[in-house]
CSV table of C-alpha atoms and ligand atoms in Angstrom, one decimal:
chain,number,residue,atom,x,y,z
A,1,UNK,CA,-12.3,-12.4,-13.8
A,2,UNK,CA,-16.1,-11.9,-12.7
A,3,UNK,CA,-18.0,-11.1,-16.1
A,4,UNK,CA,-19.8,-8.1,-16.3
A,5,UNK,CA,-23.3,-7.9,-17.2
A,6,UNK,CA,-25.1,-4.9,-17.7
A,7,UNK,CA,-29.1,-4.4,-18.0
A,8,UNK,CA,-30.1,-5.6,-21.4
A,9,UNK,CA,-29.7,-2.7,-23.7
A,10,UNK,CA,-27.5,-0.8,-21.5
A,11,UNK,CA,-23.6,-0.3,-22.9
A,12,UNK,CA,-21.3,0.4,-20.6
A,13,UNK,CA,-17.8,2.1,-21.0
A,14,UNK,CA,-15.6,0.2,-23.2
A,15,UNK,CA,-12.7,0.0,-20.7
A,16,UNK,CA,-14.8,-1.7,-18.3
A,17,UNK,CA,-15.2,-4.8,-20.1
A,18,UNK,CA,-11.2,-5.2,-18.8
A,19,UNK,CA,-12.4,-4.9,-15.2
A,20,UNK,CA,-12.6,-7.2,-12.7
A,21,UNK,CA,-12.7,-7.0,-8.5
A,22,UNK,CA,-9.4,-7.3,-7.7
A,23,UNK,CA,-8.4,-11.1,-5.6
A,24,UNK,CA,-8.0,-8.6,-2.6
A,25,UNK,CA,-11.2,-7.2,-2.6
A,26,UNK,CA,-12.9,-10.7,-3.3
A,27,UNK,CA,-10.6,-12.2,-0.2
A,28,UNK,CA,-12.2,-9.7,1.7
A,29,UNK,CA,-15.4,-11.1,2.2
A,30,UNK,CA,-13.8,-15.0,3.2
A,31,UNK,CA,-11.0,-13.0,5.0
A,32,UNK,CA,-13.4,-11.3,7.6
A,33,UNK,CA,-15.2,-14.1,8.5
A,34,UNK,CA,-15.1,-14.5,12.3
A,35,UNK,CA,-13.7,-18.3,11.7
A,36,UNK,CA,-10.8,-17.8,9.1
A,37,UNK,CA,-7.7,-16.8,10.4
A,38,UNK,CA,-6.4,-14.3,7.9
A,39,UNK,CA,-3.0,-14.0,6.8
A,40,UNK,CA,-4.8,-12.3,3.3
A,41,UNK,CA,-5.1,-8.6,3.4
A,42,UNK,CA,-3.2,-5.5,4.9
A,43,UNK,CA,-5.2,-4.8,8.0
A,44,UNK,CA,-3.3,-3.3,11.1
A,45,UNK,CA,-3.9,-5.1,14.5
A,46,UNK,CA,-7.8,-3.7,15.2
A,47,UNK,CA,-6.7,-4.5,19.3
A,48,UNK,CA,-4.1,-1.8,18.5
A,49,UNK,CA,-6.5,1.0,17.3
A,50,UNK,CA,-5.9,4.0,20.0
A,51,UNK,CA,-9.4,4.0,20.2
A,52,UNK,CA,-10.2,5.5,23.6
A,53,UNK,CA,-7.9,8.7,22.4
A,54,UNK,CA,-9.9,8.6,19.5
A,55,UNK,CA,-12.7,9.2,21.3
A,56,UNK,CA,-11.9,11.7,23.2
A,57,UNK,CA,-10.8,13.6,20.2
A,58,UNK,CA,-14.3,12.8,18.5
A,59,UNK,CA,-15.8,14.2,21.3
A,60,UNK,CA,-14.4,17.1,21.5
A,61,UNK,CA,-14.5,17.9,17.6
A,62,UNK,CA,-18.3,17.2,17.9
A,63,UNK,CA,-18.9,19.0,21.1
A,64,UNK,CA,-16.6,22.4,20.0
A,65,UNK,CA,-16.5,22.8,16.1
A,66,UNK,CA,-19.7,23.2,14.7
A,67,UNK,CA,-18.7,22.8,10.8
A,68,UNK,CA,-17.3,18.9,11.8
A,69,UNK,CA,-20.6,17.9,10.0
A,70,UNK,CA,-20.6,20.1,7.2
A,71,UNK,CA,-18.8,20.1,3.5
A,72,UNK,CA,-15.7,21.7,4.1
A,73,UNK,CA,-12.0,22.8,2.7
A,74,UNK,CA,-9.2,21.1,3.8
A,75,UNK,CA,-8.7,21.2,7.2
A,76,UNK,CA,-5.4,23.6,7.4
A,77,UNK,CA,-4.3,22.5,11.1
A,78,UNK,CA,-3.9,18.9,9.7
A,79,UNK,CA,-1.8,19.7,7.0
A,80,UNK,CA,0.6,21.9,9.1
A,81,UNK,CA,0.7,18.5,11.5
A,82,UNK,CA,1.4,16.5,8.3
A,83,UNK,CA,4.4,19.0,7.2
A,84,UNK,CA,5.8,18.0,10.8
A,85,UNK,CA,5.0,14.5,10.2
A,86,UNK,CA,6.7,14.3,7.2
A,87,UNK,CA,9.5,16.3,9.1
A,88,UNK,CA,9.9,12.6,11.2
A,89,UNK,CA,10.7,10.9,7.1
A,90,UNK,CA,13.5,13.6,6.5
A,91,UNK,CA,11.0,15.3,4.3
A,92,UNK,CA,11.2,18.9,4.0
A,93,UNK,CA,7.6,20.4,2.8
A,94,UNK,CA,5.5,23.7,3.6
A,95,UNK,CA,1.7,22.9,4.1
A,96,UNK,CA,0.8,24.3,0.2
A,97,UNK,CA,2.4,21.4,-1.2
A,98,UNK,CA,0.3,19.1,1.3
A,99,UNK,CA,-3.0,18.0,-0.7
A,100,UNK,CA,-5.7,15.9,1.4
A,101,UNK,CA,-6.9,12.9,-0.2
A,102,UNK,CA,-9.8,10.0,0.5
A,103,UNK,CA,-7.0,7.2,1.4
A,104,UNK,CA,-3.7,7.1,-0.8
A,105,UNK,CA,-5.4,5.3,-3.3
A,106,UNK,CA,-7.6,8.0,-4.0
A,107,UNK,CA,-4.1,10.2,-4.3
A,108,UNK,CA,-3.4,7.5,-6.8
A,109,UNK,CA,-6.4,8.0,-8.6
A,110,UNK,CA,-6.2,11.6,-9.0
A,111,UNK,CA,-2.6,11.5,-9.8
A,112,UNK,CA,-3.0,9.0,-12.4
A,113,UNK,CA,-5.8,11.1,-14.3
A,114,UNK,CA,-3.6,14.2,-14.0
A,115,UNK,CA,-0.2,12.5,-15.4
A,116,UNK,CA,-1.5,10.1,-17.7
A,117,UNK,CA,-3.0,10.4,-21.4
A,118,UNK,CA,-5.7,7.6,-22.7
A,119,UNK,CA,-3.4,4.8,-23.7
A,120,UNK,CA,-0.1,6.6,-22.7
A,121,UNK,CA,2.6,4.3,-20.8
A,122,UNK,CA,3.2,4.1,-17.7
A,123,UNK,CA,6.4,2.0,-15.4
A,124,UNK,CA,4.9,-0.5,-12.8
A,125,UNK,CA,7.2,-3.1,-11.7
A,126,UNK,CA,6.0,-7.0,-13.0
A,127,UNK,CA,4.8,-7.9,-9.3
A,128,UNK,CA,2.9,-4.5,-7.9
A,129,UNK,CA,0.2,-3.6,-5.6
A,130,UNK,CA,-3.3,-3.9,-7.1
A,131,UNK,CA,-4.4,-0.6,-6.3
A,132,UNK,CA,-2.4,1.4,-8.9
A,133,UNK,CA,-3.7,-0.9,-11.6
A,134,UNK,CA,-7.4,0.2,-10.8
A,135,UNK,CA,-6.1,3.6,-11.0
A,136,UNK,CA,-4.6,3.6,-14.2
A,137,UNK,CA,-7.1,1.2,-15.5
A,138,UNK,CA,-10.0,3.9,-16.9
A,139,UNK,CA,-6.6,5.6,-19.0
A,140,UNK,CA,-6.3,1.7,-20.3
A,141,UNK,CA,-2.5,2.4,-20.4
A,142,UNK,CA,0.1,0.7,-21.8
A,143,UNK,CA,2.0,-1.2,-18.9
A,144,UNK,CA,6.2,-1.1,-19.2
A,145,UNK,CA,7.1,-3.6,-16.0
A,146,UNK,CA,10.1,-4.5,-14.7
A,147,UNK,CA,11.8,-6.7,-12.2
A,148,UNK,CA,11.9,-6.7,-8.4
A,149,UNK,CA,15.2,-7.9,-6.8
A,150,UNK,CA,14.0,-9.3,-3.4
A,151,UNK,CA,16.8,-7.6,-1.5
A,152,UNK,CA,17.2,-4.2,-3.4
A,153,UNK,CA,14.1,-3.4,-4.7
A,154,UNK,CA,13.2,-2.5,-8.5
A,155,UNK,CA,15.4,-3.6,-11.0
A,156,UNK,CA,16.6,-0.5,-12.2
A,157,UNK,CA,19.3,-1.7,-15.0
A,158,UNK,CA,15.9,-2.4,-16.4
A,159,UNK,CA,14.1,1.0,-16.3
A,160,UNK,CA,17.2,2.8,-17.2
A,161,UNK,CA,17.2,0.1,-20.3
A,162,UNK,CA,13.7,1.0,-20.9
A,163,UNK,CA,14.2,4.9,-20.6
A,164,UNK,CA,17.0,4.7,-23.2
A,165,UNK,CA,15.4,3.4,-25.7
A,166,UNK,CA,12.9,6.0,-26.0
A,167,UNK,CA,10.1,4.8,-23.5
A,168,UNK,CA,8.7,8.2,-21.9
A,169,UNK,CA,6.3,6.5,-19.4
A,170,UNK,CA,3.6,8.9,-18.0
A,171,UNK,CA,5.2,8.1,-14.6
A,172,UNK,CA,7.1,5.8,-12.3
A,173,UNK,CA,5.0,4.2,-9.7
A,174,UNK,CA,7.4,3.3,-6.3
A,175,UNK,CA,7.0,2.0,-3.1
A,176,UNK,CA,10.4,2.5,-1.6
A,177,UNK,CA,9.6,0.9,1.9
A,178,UNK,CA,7.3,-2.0,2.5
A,179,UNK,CA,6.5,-3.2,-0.7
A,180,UNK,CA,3.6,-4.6,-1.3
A,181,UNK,CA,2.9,-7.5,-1.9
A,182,UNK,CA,7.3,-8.2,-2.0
A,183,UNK,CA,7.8,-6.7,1.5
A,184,UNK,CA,11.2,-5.5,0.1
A,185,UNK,CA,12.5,-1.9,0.8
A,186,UNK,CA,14.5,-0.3,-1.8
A,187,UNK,CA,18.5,0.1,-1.2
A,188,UNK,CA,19.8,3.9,-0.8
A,189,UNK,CA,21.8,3.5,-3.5
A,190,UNK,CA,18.9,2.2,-6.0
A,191,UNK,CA,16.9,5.5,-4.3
A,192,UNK,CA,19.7,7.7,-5.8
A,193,UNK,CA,19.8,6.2,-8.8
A,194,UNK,CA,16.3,6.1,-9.6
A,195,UNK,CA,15.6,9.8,-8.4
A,196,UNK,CA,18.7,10.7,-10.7
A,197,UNK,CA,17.6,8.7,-13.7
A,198,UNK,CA,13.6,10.3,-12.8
A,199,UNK,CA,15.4,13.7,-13.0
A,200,UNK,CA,17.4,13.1,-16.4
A,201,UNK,CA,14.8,11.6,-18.2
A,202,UNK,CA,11.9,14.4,-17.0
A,203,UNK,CA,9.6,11.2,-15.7
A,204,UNK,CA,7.5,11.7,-12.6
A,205,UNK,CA,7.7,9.3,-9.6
A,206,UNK,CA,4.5,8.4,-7.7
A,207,UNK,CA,6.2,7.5,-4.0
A,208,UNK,CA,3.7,5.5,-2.4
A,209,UNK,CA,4.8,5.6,1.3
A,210,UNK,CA,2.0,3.9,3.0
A,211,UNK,CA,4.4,1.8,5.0
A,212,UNK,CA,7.0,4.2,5.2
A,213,UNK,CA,6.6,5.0,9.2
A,214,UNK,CA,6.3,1.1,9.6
A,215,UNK,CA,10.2,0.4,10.2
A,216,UNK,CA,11.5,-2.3,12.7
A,217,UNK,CA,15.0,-2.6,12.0
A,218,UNK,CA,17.9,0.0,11.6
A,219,UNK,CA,16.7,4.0,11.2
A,220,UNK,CA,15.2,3.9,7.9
A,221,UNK,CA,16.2,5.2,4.8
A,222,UNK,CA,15.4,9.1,3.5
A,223,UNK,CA,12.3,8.5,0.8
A,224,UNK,CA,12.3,9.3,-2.3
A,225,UNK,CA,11.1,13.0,-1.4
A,226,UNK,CA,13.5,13.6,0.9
A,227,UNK,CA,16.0,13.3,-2.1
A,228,UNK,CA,14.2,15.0,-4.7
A,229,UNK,CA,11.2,17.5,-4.9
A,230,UNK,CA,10.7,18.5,-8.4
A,231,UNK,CA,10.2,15.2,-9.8
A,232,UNK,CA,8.6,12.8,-6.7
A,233,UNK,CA,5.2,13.0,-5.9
A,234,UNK,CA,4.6,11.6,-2.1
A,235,UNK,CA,1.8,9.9,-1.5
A,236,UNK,CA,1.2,9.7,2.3
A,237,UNK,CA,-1.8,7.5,4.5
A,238,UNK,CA,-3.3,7.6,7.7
A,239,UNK,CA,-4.7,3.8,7.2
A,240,UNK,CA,-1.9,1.8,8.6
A,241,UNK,CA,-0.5,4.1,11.2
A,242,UNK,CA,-3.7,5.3,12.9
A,243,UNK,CA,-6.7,3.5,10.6
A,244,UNK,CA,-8.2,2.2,7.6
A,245,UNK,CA,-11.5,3.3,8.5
A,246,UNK,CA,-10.9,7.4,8.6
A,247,UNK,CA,-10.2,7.3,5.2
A,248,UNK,CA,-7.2,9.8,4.9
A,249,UNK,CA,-3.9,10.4,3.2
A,250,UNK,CA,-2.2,13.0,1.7
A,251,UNK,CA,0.6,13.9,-1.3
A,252,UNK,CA,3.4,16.4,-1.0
A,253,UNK,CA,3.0,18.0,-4.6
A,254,UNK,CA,4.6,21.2,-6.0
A,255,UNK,CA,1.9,23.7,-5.0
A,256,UNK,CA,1.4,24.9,-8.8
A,257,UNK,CA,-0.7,21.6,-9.1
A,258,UNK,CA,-3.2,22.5,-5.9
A,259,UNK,CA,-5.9,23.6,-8.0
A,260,UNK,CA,-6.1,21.7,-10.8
A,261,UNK,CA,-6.0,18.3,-8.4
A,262,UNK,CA,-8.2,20.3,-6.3
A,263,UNK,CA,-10.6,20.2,-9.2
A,264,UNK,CA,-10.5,16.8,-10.2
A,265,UNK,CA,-10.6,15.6,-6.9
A,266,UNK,CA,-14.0,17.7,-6.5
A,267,UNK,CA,-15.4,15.2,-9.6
A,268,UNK,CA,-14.2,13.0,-7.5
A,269,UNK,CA,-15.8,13.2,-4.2
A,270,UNK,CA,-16.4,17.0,-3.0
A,271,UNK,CA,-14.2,16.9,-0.1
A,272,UNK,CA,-11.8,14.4,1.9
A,273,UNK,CA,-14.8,13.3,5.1
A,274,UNK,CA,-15.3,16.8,7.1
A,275,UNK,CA,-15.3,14.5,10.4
A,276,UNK,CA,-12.2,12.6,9.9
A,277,UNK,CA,-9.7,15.1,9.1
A,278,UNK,CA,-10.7,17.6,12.2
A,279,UNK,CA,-10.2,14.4,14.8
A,280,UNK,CA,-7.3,13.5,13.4
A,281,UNK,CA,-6.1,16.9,13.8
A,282,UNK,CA,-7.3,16.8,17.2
A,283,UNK,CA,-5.8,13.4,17.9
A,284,UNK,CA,-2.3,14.4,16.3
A,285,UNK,CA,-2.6,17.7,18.7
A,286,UNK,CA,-3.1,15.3,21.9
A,287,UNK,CA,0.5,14.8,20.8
A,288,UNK,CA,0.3,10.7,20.9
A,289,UNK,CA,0.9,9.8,17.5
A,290,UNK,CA,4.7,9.4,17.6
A,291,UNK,CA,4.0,7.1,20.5
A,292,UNK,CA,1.5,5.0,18.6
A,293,UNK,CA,3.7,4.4,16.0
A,294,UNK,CA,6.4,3.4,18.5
A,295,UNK,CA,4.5,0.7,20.3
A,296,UNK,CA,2.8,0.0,16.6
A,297,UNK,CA,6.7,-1.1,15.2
A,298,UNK,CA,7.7,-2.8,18.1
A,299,UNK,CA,4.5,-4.9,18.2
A,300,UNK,CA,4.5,-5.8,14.0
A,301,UNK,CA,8.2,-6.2,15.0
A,302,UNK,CA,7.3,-9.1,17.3
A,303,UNK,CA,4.9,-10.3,14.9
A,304,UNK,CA,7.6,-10.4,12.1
A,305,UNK,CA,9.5,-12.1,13.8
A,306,UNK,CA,7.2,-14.8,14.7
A,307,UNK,CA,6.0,-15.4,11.6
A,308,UNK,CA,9.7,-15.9,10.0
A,309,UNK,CA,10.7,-18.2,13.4
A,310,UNK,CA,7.3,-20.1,12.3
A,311,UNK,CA,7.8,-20.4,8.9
A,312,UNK,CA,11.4,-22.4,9.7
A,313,UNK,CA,9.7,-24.9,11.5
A,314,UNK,CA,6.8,-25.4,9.6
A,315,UNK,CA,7.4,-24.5,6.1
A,316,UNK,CA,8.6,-27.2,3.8
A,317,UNK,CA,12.5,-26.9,3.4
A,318,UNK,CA,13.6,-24.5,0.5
A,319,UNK,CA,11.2,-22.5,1.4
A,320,UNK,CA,12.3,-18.9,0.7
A,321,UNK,CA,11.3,-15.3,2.6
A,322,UNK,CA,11.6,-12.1,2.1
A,323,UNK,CA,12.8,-10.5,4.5
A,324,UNK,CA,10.9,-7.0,5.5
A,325,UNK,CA,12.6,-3.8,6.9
A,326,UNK,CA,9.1,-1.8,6.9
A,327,UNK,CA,5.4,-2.9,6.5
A,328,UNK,CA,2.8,-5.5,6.9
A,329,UNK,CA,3.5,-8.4,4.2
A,330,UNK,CA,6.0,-11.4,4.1
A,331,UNK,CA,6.6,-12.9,0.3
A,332,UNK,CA,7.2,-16.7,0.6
A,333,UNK,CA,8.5,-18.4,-2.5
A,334,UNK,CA,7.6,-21.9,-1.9
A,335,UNK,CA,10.7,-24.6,-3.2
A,336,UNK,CA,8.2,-26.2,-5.6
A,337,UNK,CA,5.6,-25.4,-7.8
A,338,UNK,CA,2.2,-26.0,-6.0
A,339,UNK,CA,-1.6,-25.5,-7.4
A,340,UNK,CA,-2.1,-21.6,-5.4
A,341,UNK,CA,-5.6,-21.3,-6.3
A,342,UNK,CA,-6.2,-25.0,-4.9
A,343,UNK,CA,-4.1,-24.6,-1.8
A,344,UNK,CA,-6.1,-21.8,-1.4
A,345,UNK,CA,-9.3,-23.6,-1.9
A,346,UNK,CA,-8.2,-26.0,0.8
A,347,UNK,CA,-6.8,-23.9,2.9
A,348,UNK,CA,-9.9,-21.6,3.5
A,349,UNK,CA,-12.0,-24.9,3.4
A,350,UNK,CA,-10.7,-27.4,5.6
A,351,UNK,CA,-8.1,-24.9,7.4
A,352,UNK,CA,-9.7,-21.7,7.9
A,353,UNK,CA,-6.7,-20.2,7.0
A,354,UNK,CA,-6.7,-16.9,4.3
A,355,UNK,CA,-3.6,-16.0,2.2
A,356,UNK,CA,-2.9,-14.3,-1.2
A,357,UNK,CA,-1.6,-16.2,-4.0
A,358,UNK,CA,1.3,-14.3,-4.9
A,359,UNK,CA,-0.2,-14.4,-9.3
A,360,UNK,CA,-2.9,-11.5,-7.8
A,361,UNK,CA,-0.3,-9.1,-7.5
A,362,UNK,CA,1.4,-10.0,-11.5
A,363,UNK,CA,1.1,-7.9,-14.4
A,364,UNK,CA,3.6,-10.0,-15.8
A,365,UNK,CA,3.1,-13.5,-14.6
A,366,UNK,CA,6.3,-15.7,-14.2
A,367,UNK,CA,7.3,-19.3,-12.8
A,368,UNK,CA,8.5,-18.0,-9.5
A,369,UNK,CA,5.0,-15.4,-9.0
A,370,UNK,CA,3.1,-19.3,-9.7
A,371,UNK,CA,4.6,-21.0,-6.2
A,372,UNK,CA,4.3,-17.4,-4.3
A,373,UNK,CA,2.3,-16.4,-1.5
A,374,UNK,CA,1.7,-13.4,0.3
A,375,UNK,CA,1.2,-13.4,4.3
A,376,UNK,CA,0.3,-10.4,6.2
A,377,UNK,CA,1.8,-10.4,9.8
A,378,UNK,CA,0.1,-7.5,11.2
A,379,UNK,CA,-3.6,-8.7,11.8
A,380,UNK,CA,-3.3,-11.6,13.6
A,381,UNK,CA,-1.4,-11.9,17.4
A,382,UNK,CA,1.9,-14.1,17.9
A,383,UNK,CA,-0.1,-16.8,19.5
A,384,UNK,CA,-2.9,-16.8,16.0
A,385,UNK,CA,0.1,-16.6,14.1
A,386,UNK,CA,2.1,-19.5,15.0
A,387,UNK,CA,-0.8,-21.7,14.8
A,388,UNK,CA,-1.9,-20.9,11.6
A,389,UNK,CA,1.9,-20.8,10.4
A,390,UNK,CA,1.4,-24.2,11.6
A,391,UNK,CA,-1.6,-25.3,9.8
A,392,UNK,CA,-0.8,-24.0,6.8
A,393,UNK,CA,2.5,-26.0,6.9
A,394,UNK,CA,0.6,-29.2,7.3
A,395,UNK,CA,-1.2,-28.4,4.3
A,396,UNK,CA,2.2,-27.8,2.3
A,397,UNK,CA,3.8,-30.7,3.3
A,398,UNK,CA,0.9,-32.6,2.3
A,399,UNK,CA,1.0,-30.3,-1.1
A,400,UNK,CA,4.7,-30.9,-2.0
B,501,PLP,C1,1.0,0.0,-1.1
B,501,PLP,C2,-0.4,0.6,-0.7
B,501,PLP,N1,-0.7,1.7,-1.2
B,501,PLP,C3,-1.9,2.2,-0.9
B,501,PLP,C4,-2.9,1.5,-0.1
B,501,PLP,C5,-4.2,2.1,0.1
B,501,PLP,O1,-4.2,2.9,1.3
B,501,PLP,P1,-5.4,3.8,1.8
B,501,PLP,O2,-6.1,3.0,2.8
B,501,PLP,O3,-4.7,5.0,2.4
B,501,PLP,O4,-6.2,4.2,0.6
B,501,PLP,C6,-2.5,0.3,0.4
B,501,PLP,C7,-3.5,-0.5,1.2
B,501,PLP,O5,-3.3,-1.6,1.5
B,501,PLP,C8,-1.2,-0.2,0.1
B,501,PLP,O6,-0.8,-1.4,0.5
């Protein structure tokens, strides 16, 4: 952790003494760096940007809507393209329960000061995407965590254990497809459950579906939404599907809750950028997005597959992989325990090879999170990838 040092004289906010950039964020400035090859962060394939369509639907925004510049309410046209979106998940929604956020981790944010009391609990799973944790983190909240089965998802013996002894967290936080950092997708019957048990116990779910259109293997599975609306809160992006850089998502929430989110997301920041939600409106009206995502799976597909056909040559043997349905992230258990923050060290050094040491993602750290690593397969092409597969392998084999 970075210390913090104020001005002399100045105090700051007791909970920020407990912050820290998270390793992500800190990766990102090695990670860009024209000479590493980065296997660190969840960036889609820039090549694969549609960016001449983009244009076009910039152009015409700028040329025939006068207000694109301006402050502005939510644009209406791209919610009722984000109801038929959602349509494509088995999601059935009316655009008032579509909200317009900066990014799904600004839904996150907003959600998290609307569910959750100073101090109150909340259920994160032990190994869990940093972002929620700097959304919680003003509320300093008392983390519950559970386990993560690689092949099923969230160990849910273990919430319903929790709930039944009187835990009432604040909410549930989910990724049912494409978790990240495990790259695991929850199993329909562990979606059932954990909607039903979300339902008996009267605790919110935040369903953070960023990779949910991401699927390369069998039709994917309803979300959590699709199977409940009372008690799921979707949390929708345009980052990984169409890009980062626009800076927009969107929940599905029950349309009593519009206004007050619309207010704290005005102390927040005004509006959701004027600009970006009219061209993506006009972009989605071109009609090509369905198509994008199409030749978007079937590329990461390619790349998935590389990486794992990689990995069995060059990893060290006992190496183990999950194995992701949806997404952007591979989890690699290495058979031994190995120094992460060294390997890293080395790696970035001599190498020029990024990754994440799997402990950046722990609230709970254990053995098996101490050997982990996580490698992103979208960014880099097949040929990038099985050469850095490769040199990271010499470096294990040198490590174990
Ligand atoms: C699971 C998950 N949720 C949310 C986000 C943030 O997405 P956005 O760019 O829409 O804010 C990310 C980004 O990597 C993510 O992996």
């Amino acid at each position: 952790m970075q210390d913090i040092t104020a001005p002399q004289g100045m105090k700051l906010a007791s909970w920020t003494h407990a912050i820290s950039q998270s390793t992500i964020q800190q990766l990102l400035a090695v990670a860009t760096q024209p000479d590493i090859l980065s296997f660190a962060l969840g960036l889609p394939a820039a090549e694969l940007f549609p960016t001449e369509a983009y244009a076009e639907a910039t152009a015409h925004v700028l040329t025939t809507q006068h207000h694109a510049l301006q402050y502005g309410m939510p644009c209406e046209i791209l919610k009722h393209f984000i109801v038929q979106l959602m349509a494509l998940r088995g999601v059935v929604c009316n655009s008032k329960q579509v909200f317009l956020t900066t990014g799904a981790q600004q839904a996150m944010s907003l959600l998290s000061r609307l569910l959750l009391d100073r101090y109150a609990p909340v259920l994160v799973e032990e190994t869990i995407y940093s972002g929620i944790l700097q959304a919680v983190e003003p509320l300093q909240p008392q983390l519950l965590t559970v386990p993560t089965d690689l092949e099923t998802g969230m160990d849910l013996d273990a919430v319903e254990a929790l709930l039944a002894s009187g835990h009432h967290p604040a909410f549930i936080y989910a990724i049912s497809d494409g978790h990240n950092p495990l790259g695991v997708s929850l199993s329909l019957e562990k979606r059932q459950r954990l909607v039903a048990l979300a339902r008996q116990y009267g605790i919110p779910i935040l369903e953070d579906d960023a990779y949910g259109f991401l699927y390369y293997d069998d039709e994917p599975l309803p979300p959590l939404r699709a199977l409940e609306e009372d008690w799921v809160f979707y949390i929708g992006s345009f980052s990984k599907i169409l890009a980062p850089a626009l800076r927009v998502g969107w929940m599905i929430v029950p349309e009593s809750l519009i206004s007050v989110l619309s207010a704290l997301k005005e102390g927040s920041d005004i509006n959701t950028a004027t600009l970006s939600q009219r061209t993506i409106a006009a972009y989605l009206e071109m009609g090509q997005l369905p198509n994008h995502i199409a030749d978007l799976r079937q590329a990461y597909r390619f790349r998935r597959d590389t990486m794992l056909r990689a990995m069995t040559t060059y990893f060290p043997a006992g190496t183990r992989c999950s194995q992701p349905a949806n997404g952007m992230f591979l989890w690699v258990e290495l058979p031994e325990m190995v120094d992460m923050e060294m390997l890293l060290k080395i790696a970035v050094e001599q190498k020029k090879i990024a990754f994440v040491p799997g402990w950046a993602f722990s609230v709970k750290r254990n053995h098996a999170i101490d050997r982990s690593m996580r490698l992103n397969f979208s960014c880099c092409n097949p040929e990038r990838i099985i050469y850095g597969i490769g040199r990271l392998g010499e470096l294990l084999s040198d490590a174990i």
